[in-house]
Each structure stands twice: as structure tokens, then as C-alpha cells.
Coordinates of C-alpha atoms and ligand atoms in Angstrom, one line a residue:
M545 CA 0.0 0.0 0.0
R546 CA 1.3 3.4 -1.1
V547 CA 0.6 5.1 2.2
V548 CA 2.5 2.4 4.2
E549 CA 5.5 2.7 1.9
A550 CA 5.5 6.5 2.3
F551 CA 5.2 6.0 6.1
R552 CA 8.2 3.7 6.2
A553 CA 10.3 5.9 4.0
A554 CA 9.6 9.0 6.2
Y555 CA 9.7 7.5 9.7
G556 CA 11.8 4.4 9.3
A557 CA 9.4 1.8 10.6
S558 CA 6.0 0.3 9.8
P559 CA 2.8 2.0 11.0
Q560 CA 1.0 0.4 13.9
T561 CA -2.4 0.8 12.3
V562 CA -3.9 1.8 9.0
W563 CA -7.5 3.1 8.7
H564 CA -9.7 4.2 5.8
A565 CA -12.6 6.6 6.1
P566 CA -14.7 7.6 3.1
G567 CA -16.2 10.9 1.9
R568 CA -20.0 11.1 1.5
V569 CA -22.8 12.2 -0.7
N570 CA -26.2 13.2 0.7
L571 CA -29.2 11.7 -1.0
I572 CA -31.6 14.0 0.8
G573 CA -31.9 16.1 4.0
E574 CA -29.9 19.3 3.3
H575 CA -29.2 21.8 6.1
T576 CA -31.4 19.8 8.4
D577 CA -28.6 18.3 10.6
Y578 CA -27.9 21.4 12.7
N579 CA -31.7 21.8 13.1
D580 CA -31.9 18.4 14.8
G581 CA -33.7 17.0 11.7
F582 CA -33.2 13.9 9.5
V583 CA -30.6 13.2 6.9
L584 CA -29.9 10.4 4.5
P585 CA -26.3 10.4 3.3
F586 CA -24.1 7.5 2.2
A587 CA -20.4 6.9 1.9
V588 CA -18.7 7.2 -1.5
P589 CA -16.0 5.0 -2.8
W590 CA -13.3 7.7 -2.3
G591 CA -11.8 8.6 1.0
V592 CA -8.7 9.1 3.2
T593 CA -6.3 6.4 4.4
A594 CA -4.3 7.2 7.5
A595 CA -1.2 5.2 8.6
L596 CA -0.3 5.9 12.2
T597 CA 2.0 5.1 15.1
P598 CA 1.6 6.9 18.4
R599 CA 4.4 8.9 20.0
A600 CA 4.8 9.5 23.7
D601 CA 6.6 12.9 23.4
G602 CA 3.6 14.9 22.2
V603 CA 5.2 15.7 18.8
V604 CA 3.1 15.3 15.7
R605 CA 4.7 14.4 12.4
L606 CA 2.4 14.5 9.4
L607 CA 2.9 13.7 5.8
S608 CA 0.4 13.7 3.0
L609 CA 0.9 12.0 -0.4
Q610 CA -1.2 14.9 -1.8
A611 CA 1.2 17.5 -0.5
S612 CA 4.8 17.7 -1.7
G613 CA 7.9 17.9 0.5
E614 CA 9.0 16.7 3.9
P615 CA 6.6 15.7 6.7
V616 CA 5.3 18.7 8.8
T617 CA 6.6 18.5 12.3
M618 CA 4.6 20.1 15.1
A619 CA 5.7 20.3 18.7
T620 CA 2.5 22.0 19.8
R621 CA -1.1 22.1 18.7
E622 CA -0.8 25.9 17.9
E623 CA 1.7 25.2 15.1
S624 CA -0.9 23.6 12.8
A625 CA -2.2 25.4 9.8
G626 CA -4.2 24.7 6.6
W627 CA -5.2 21.0 6.2
T628 CA -3.1 19.8 9.1
R629 CA -5.7 21.5 11.4
Y630 CA -8.2 18.8 10.8
V631 CA -5.7 16.2 12.1
V632 CA -4.4 18.2 15.0
G633 CA -8.0 19.2 15.9
V634 CA -8.8 15.5 16.4
L635 CA -5.7 15.0 18.6
A636 CA -6.7 18.1 20.6
M637 CA -10.2 16.8 21.2
L638 CA -8.8 13.6 22.6
G639 CA -6.8 15.7 25.1
D640 CA -4.8 13.7 27.7
R641 CA -5.9 10.4 26.2
V642 CA -3.3 10.7 23.4
A643 CA 0.1 12.4 23.1
G644 CA 1.7 12.7 19.7
A645 CA 1.8 10.6 16.6
D646 CA 3.6 9.9 13.3
I647 CA 1.0 10.0 10.6
A648 CA 0.9 9.5 6.8
I649 CA -2.2 10.3 4.8
D650 CA -3.3 9.3 1.3
G651 CA -6.6 10.6 -0.1
D652 CA -8.6 10.3 -3.3
V653 CA -11.8 12.3 -2.5
P654 CA -12.2 14.6 -5.5
Q655 CA -11.2 18.0 -4.2
G656 CA -13.7 20.8 -4.0
A657 CA -16.6 18.5 -5.1
G658 CA -18.3 18.9 -1.8
L659 CA -17.9 15.2 -0.9
S660 CA -16.5 15.8 2.6
S661 CA -12.8 15.1 2.3
S662 CA -12.3 16.9 5.6
A663 CA -14.7 14.7 7.4
A664 CA -13.0 11.7 5.9
L665 CA -9.6 13.0 7.1
E666 CA -10.9 13.6 10.6
V667 CA -12.7 10.2 10.9
A668 CA -9.7 8.3 9.5
V669 CA -7.3 9.8 12.1
A670 CA -9.8 9.6 15.0
S671 CA -10.5 5.9 14.2
A672 CA -6.7 5.1 14.0
L673 CA -6.1 6.8 17.3
N674 CA -9.1 5.0 18.9
D675 CA -7.6 1.8 17.8
V676 CA -4.0 2.2 18.8
H677 CA -4.8 3.7 22.2
G678 CA -7.6 1.1 22.9
L679 CA -10.0 4.0 23.7
G680 CA -13.1 1.9 22.9
L681 CA -15.0 4.8 21.3
T682 CA -18.0 3.9 19.2
P683 CA -18.3 5.1 15.5
M684 CA -20.8 7.7 16.6
E685 CA -18.5 8.9 19.4
L686 CA -15.7 9.2 16.8
A687 CA -18.0 11.2 14.5
L688 CA -19.0 13.5 17.3
L689 CA -15.3 14.0 18.3
S690 CA -14.5 14.8 14.7
Q691 CA -17.3 17.3 14.4
R692 CA -16.1 19.0 17.6
A693 CA -12.6 19.2 16.0
E694 CA -14.1 21.0 13.0
N695 CA -16.4 23.2 15.1
D696 CA -14.0 24.2 17.9
F697 CA -10.6 23.8 16.4
V698 CA -11.0 24.5 12.7
G699 CA -13.8 27.0 13.3
M700 CA -16.4 25.6 10.8
P701 CA -19.8 25.3 12.5
C702 CA -20.9 22.2 10.6
G703 CA -23.5 19.7 11.7
I704 CA -23.0 16.0 12.4
M705 CA -24.0 14.6 8.9
D706 CA -20.6 14.3 7.2
Q707 CA -18.7 12.7 10.0
A708 CA -21.5 10.3 10.9
A709 CA -21.8 9.2 7.2
S710 CA -18.0 8.6 7.1
A711 CA -18.0 6.7 10.4
L712 CA -21.2 4.7 10.2
S713 CA -22.2 4.0 6.6
R714 CA -22.5 0.4 5.3
E715 CA -21.8 -0.8 1.8
G716 CA -25.0 -0.9 -0.3
H717 CA -26.9 1.2 2.2
A718 CA -27.8 4.8 2.9
L719 CA -27.6 6.1 6.5
F720 CA -30.9 7.3 7.9
L721 CA -29.9 9.5 10.8
D722 CA -31.9 11.4 13.4
C723 CA -29.6 14.3 14.2
R724 CA -31.2 14.8 17.6
S725 CA -31.3 11.3 19.1
L726 CA -28.3 10.3 16.9
G727 CA -30.1 7.0 16.3
S728 CA -29.4 5.7 12.9
R729 CA -30.6 2.9 10.6
S730 CA -29.0 1.5 7.4
I731 CA -31.5 1.6 4.6
P732 CA -30.7 -0.8 1.6
L733 CA -30.1 1.2 -1.5
D734 CA -29.7 -1.1 -4.5
L735 CA -30.2 1.3 -7.4
A736 CA -28.8 -1.2 -10.0
A737 CA -31.6 -3.7 -9.2
H738 CA -34.0 -1.0 -10.3
G739 CA -32.0 -0.2 -13.5
L740 CA -31.0 3.1 -11.9
S741 CA -27.7 4.9 -11.2
L742 CA -26.9 7.9 -9.0
L743 CA -24.7 10.3 -10.9
I744 CA -22.6 12.9 -9.2
I745 CA -22.2 16.0 -11.3
D746 CA -19.2 17.9 -10.0
T747 CA -19.6 21.6 -11.0
Q748 CA -15.9 22.1 -10.3
V749 CA -16.8 25.4 -8.9
H750 CA -16.6 26.4 -5.2
H751 CA -17.7 29.9 -4.2
E752 CA -15.5 31.7 -1.8
H753 CA -18.3 33.0 0.4
A754 CA -19.6 29.5 1.1
S755 CA -18.4 29.1 4.7
G756 CA -19.6 32.6 5.7
E757 CA -23.0 32.0 4.2
Y758 CA -23.2 28.6 6.0
A759 CA -22.7 30.2 9.4
K760 CA -25.3 32.9 8.5
R761 CA -27.9 30.2 7.5
R762 CA -27.3 28.4 10.8
A763 CA -27.7 31.6 12.8
E764 CA -30.9 32.4 10.9
C765 CA -32.3 29.0 11.7
E766 CA -31.4 29.3 15.4
S767 CA -32.9 32.7 15.6
A768 CA -36.2 31.5 14.0
A769 CA -36.3 28.6 16.5
R770 CA -35.9 31.1 19.4
K771 CA -38.8 33.3 18.0
L772 CA -41.0 30.2 17.7
G773 CA -40.1 29.1 21.2
V774 CA -38.9 25.7 20.2
P775 CA -35.4 24.1 20.9
A776 CA -34.8 23.6 17.2
L777 CA -36.7 23.9 13.9
R778 CA -37.1 20.1 14.0
D779 CA -39.8 20.8 16.7
V780 CA -42.1 22.8 14.4
T781 CA -45.4 20.8 14.2
D782 CA -47.7 23.5 12.8
L783 CA -45.8 24.8 9.8
A784 CA -48.5 27.3 8.6
G785 CA -48.7 28.7 12.1
A786 CA -45.0 29.0 12.5
L787 CA -44.6 30.8 9.1
G788 CA -47.3 33.3 10.3
L789 CA -45.0 34.3 13.1
L790 CA -41.9 34.8 11.0
Q791 CA -40.8 37.2 8.3
G792 CA -38.3 37.5 5.5
D793 CA -35.3 35.2 5.4
E794 CA -36.1 33.4 8.6
R795 CA -39.5 32.5 7.3
K796 CA -38.0 31.0 4.1
R797 CA -35.3 29.1 6.0
T798 CA -37.9 27.6 8.3
E799 CA -40.1 26.5 5.5
H800 CA -37.2 24.7 3.8
V801 CA -35.9 23.0 7.0
V802 CA -39.3 21.7 8.1
T803 CA -40.3 20.4 4.7
E804 CA -36.9 19.0 3.9
S805 CA -36.8 17.0 7.0
H806 CA -40.2 15.5 6.2
R807 CA -38.9 14.8 2.6
V808 CA -36.2 12.6 4.2
E809 CA -38.8 10.5 6.0
A810 CA -41.0 10.3 2.9
L811 CA -38.0 9.2 0.8
V812 CA -37.1 6.5 3.3
G813 CA -40.7 5.3 3.2
L814 CA -40.4 4.9 -0.6
L815 CA -37.1 3.1 -0.3
R816 CA -38.6 0.7 2.2
A817 CA -41.5 0.0 -0.1
G818 CA -39.2 -0.7 -2.9
A819 CA -40.5 2.3 -4.9
V820 CA -37.0 3.5 -5.7
K821 CA -38.1 5.0 -9.1
E822 CA -40.5 7.3 -7.3
I823 CA -37.9 9.1 -5.2
G824 CA -37.0 11.5 -8.1
A825 CA -39.9 13.9 -7.3
L826 CA -38.6 14.4 -3.8
L827 CA -35.1 15.1 -5.1
N828 CA -36.5 17.8 -7.4
A829 CA -38.6 19.3 -4.6
S830 CA -35.5 19.4 -2.4
H831 CA -33.6 21.3 -5.0
L832 CA -36.3 23.9 -5.6
S833 CA -36.5 24.4 -1.8
L834 CA -32.7 24.8 -1.5
R835 CA -32.7 27.2 -4.4
N836 CA -35.7 29.3 -3.6
L837 CA -36.1 29.2 0.2
F838 CA -32.7 28.3 1.6
E839 CA -30.9 30.2 -1.1
V840 CA -27.7 28.1 -1.2
S841 CA -27.7 27.0 -4.8
S842 CA -25.6 28.5 -7.6
P843 CA -26.1 29.0 -11.4
E844 CA -23.8 26.0 -12.0
L845 CA -25.9 23.8 -9.7
D846 CA -29.2 25.0 -11.1
V847 CA -28.1 24.4 -14.7
A848 CA -26.8 20.9 -13.8
V849 CA -30.1 19.9 -12.2
E850 CA -32.3 21.3 -15.0
A851 CA -30.2 19.8 -17.8
A852 CA -30.0 16.4 -16.1
V853 CA -33.8 16.3 -15.8
R854 CA -34.2 17.5 -19.3
G855 CA -31.7 14.8 -20.4
G856 CA -33.8 12.0 -18.8
A857 CA -32.9 11.9 -15.1
R858 CA -35.9 11.0 -12.9
G859 CA -34.8 13.7 -10.4
A860 CA -31.9 15.8 -9.4
R861 CA -30.7 18.1 -6.7
M862 CA -27.7 20.0 -5.4
T863 CA -26.1 18.0 -2.6
G864 CA -24.0 19.2 0.4
G865 CA -23.6 22.7 1.8
G866 CA -24.2 24.5 -1.6
F867 CA -22.6 27.5 -3.4
G868 CA -20.9 25.1 -5.8
G869 CA -19.7 21.5 -5.2
S870 CA -21.9 18.8 -6.7
A871 CA -25.4 17.9 -7.8
I872 CA -26.7 14.4 -7.9
A873 CA -29.1 12.9 -10.5
L874 CA -31.1 9.7 -10.4
V875 CA -30.7 8.3 -13.9
P876 CA -32.1 5.2 -15.6
V877 CA -28.9 3.3 -16.7
E878 CA -29.8 3.6 -20.4
R879 CA -30.1 7.4 -20.0
L880 CA -26.6 7.9 -18.4
E881 CA -24.9 9.0 -21.5
G882 CA -27.8 11.2 -22.6
V883 CA -27.9 13.0 -19.2
Q884 CA -24.1 13.6 -19.3
E885 CA -24.4 15.0 -22.8
S886 CA -27.3 17.2 -21.8
V887 CA -25.4 18.7 -18.8
S888 CA -22.1 19.1 -20.8
A889 CA -23.9 20.9 -23.6
A890 CA -25.8 23.2 -21.2
Y891 CA -22.4 24.1 -19.5
A892 CA -20.7 24.7 -22.8
E893 CA -23.5 27.0 -23.9
R894 CA -23.1 29.1 -20.8
R895 CA -19.3 29.0 -21.0
F896 CA -19.1 27.3 -17.5
R897 CA -16.1 25.2 -16.7
A898 CA -16.7 21.6 -18.0
P899 CA -18.4 19.5 -15.3
R900 CA -17.0 16.1 -14.1
F901 CA -19.2 13.0 -13.7
L902 CA -18.7 10.4 -11.1
P903 CA -20.8 7.3 -10.2
A904 CA -22.1 7.4 -6.6
V905 CA -21.9 3.8 -5.2
P906 CA -22.9 3.4 -1.6
S907 CA -19.7 2.2 0.1
Q908 CA -18.4 1.0 3.4
G909 CA -17.8 3.5 6.3
A910 CA -14.6 3.8 8.3
H911 CA -12.7 0.5 8.6
R912 CA -9.3 -0.8 9.5
V913 CA -7.2 -1.8 6.5
S914 CA -4.2 -3.3 8.2
Ligands
LIG2323 C1 -22.1 20.7 5.1 C2 -22.0 20.5 6.6 C3 -23.0 19.4 7.0 C4 -24.4 19.8 6.5 C5 -24.4 20.2 5.0 C6 -25.7 20.7 4.5 O1 -21.7 19.6 4.3 O2 -20.7 20.0 6.9 O3 -23.0 19.3 8.4 O4 -25.0 20.9 7.3 O5 -23.4 21.1 4.7 O6 -26.7 19.7 4.6

């Protein structure tokens, strides 16, 4: 394995453990996780592999096959910068339970596609540390720890979806997660059996203001919940009544979150009934709501969704935080080529950067590789 060879070359010994954690794509349930709602992501076939040996002296040495040069050596947590913060953040959250570590990282999550390469990195390192130190943390505890590293150390106020998907997903299944109770269930997702495929359309565009807008949306949702006197928007039971009490952006955000969380449950119901072909309408409804009410789409995402549906997709939506990244389209296998052509042509016509197409196959969550 490449990462093991790199580890040996840099540190002069074999790693004590090697863990892989995947990125994710979200089938439905967008911007619901930090509102205590439901989500339905699954792990993608790409991820991060971390080879690791603990050190007693508190020093962290870190090398990535995707970054050139010598390993970064950090004597204190404060020295971390850039991508190393995701790793050092996880170590920091484990506090006294760990000291330092020698780490080598290899990753193949398409960058900037919104497929949660950062969650994959956090969960791979957290899982490896849990293993070598015999901490006995559950996959959900590792996900929560990774989320805390991102919230408190990196400074991105994300919800639990990405880390939970990376830690808990099962091959061939989507992860139905209640973001309040943290109870989860794996839902079989055998698209091929229904002649369908889920296509990721990577817009290859990521807008600069994305993280600022994310924090703003989250604050708007929390403010709306306070005005409604509920702990989180998840608790709204009378949507019409709630909307009557709100105005402007907070009103729109609330309508999205409440309906989106119910769309997750509806979609899970269809999957359980074996009505996979019927989920397309919910994907389309989710996209319109994200575009018009939550206002996190982008011209590239809208064009991808419209052109995919025009080209024969049964439904399509933006996925992830928004403002670029990827869309997903549910496509009958015989229409795969037509859908790609339709999207590519629409992009060329608008002089957008050419999109990239990737097959979304529900894959295994974090696991030990050696
Ligand atoms: C990002 C965050 C997640 C979630 C999505 C939107 O991916 O990291 O926690 O909020 O956006 O659904």
C-alpha cells in the first residue's frame, strides 16, 4: 500500500495501524442536521487512508501524499495550519488520552466537489487513534469528536452529517440518521436492481463565500427557532402557524428545513416500499426548496439539475452545503450517456467550466485496512 511505503520511508518503521474513512454524498436532507432533523447520506468509494503510530513525546509528524515535501513536524497544537488543522484538531479533542503521533495520509476524494474530504480525514485519524490507544469509542462517538474538532478547532460550524456518514455507513446502504437522538438505521439502496444509477455532477466550482453563508444560515435557523419558542426547527409541528410568526429570510429558511426533514422520512418510506423509481420527485422538490427558500444553490448547480432532468434523469438536486460543489441525478442506466451530454452541452453553452461526472456507489464507512 502506497501510504504504508510512504510512512516507512519517512519515519523508518511500519505504522501500527492503517484506517480508511470515506467521503460522503447526501441523498436528501440538506441543512437539516444542525436543526436536529433527519438526513440520508451514504459513503462514497473515495476517502482518506491514515497510517499511524503513536508517540509519547507529544510531537506530531504529518505527511500527505497529496502535499509535496518533507513531513510537517509540530511540537505544539498551535503550530498547525491549513489542512493539518483537521488532524491536529482531532488530537486536541482527545486531550490527555493521546500524546503525539507519526502519521501518513493518502486521499482520493475529488477536491472541491463537496464530498466531505475533511470529514474523511478527521474520521480516519480519529479511528486510527481510537484503535492504537484502545479507547473503545463507538463510531458515533468518533463522529462527534471529529465534528467537535471541526467546530471548535478549525472553526467551521458544521452539523454531524458528514462525520456520521463517514464513520457509520454500510456498503450498499444509505444512513438514515436522526440528528437529535443520533439514532441511525442503514437503509438498503440497491439502485442497480431497479435499473438506476446515481450520478454525481461535480460543477468544479466552489464559491469563496460558502463558509460565511453557511454560518449565516445556521444563525438564521437558530434565531427562527428562538422566536418560535422551540429548541430547534425540528420541533415545528404547525408549519403554517410557524410561518405566520416569522418574516423574510427566517420565514423562508424555516419552510425549507421543516419540509426538507419530512422529505427525508418520505424518501425512506419509498425506499422501504421498494418504490425507488418514485424518489425522483422528492429530489426535485428538495432542489427547488434549497434554491428558492434556503438560497444556497448557484447558477452551475441549477443548470446541472435542469439539464440532467431534461436529459432523462428521474430527479436531481444539489447536494452538500451548496454554493458550488456537486449535484446528484437519479438516472435510468440507459439514459446515463444522454444525461451527461445534456449537462455538458448546457455548461458549454453558458461557458461554464466543464463538469465532471462520477458514479455514486454506496460504500463502506470507516474500517481498518491493516
Ligand atoms: C455541510 C456540513 C453538514 C451539513 C451540510 C448541509 O456539508 O458539513 O453538516 O450541514 O453542509 O446539509
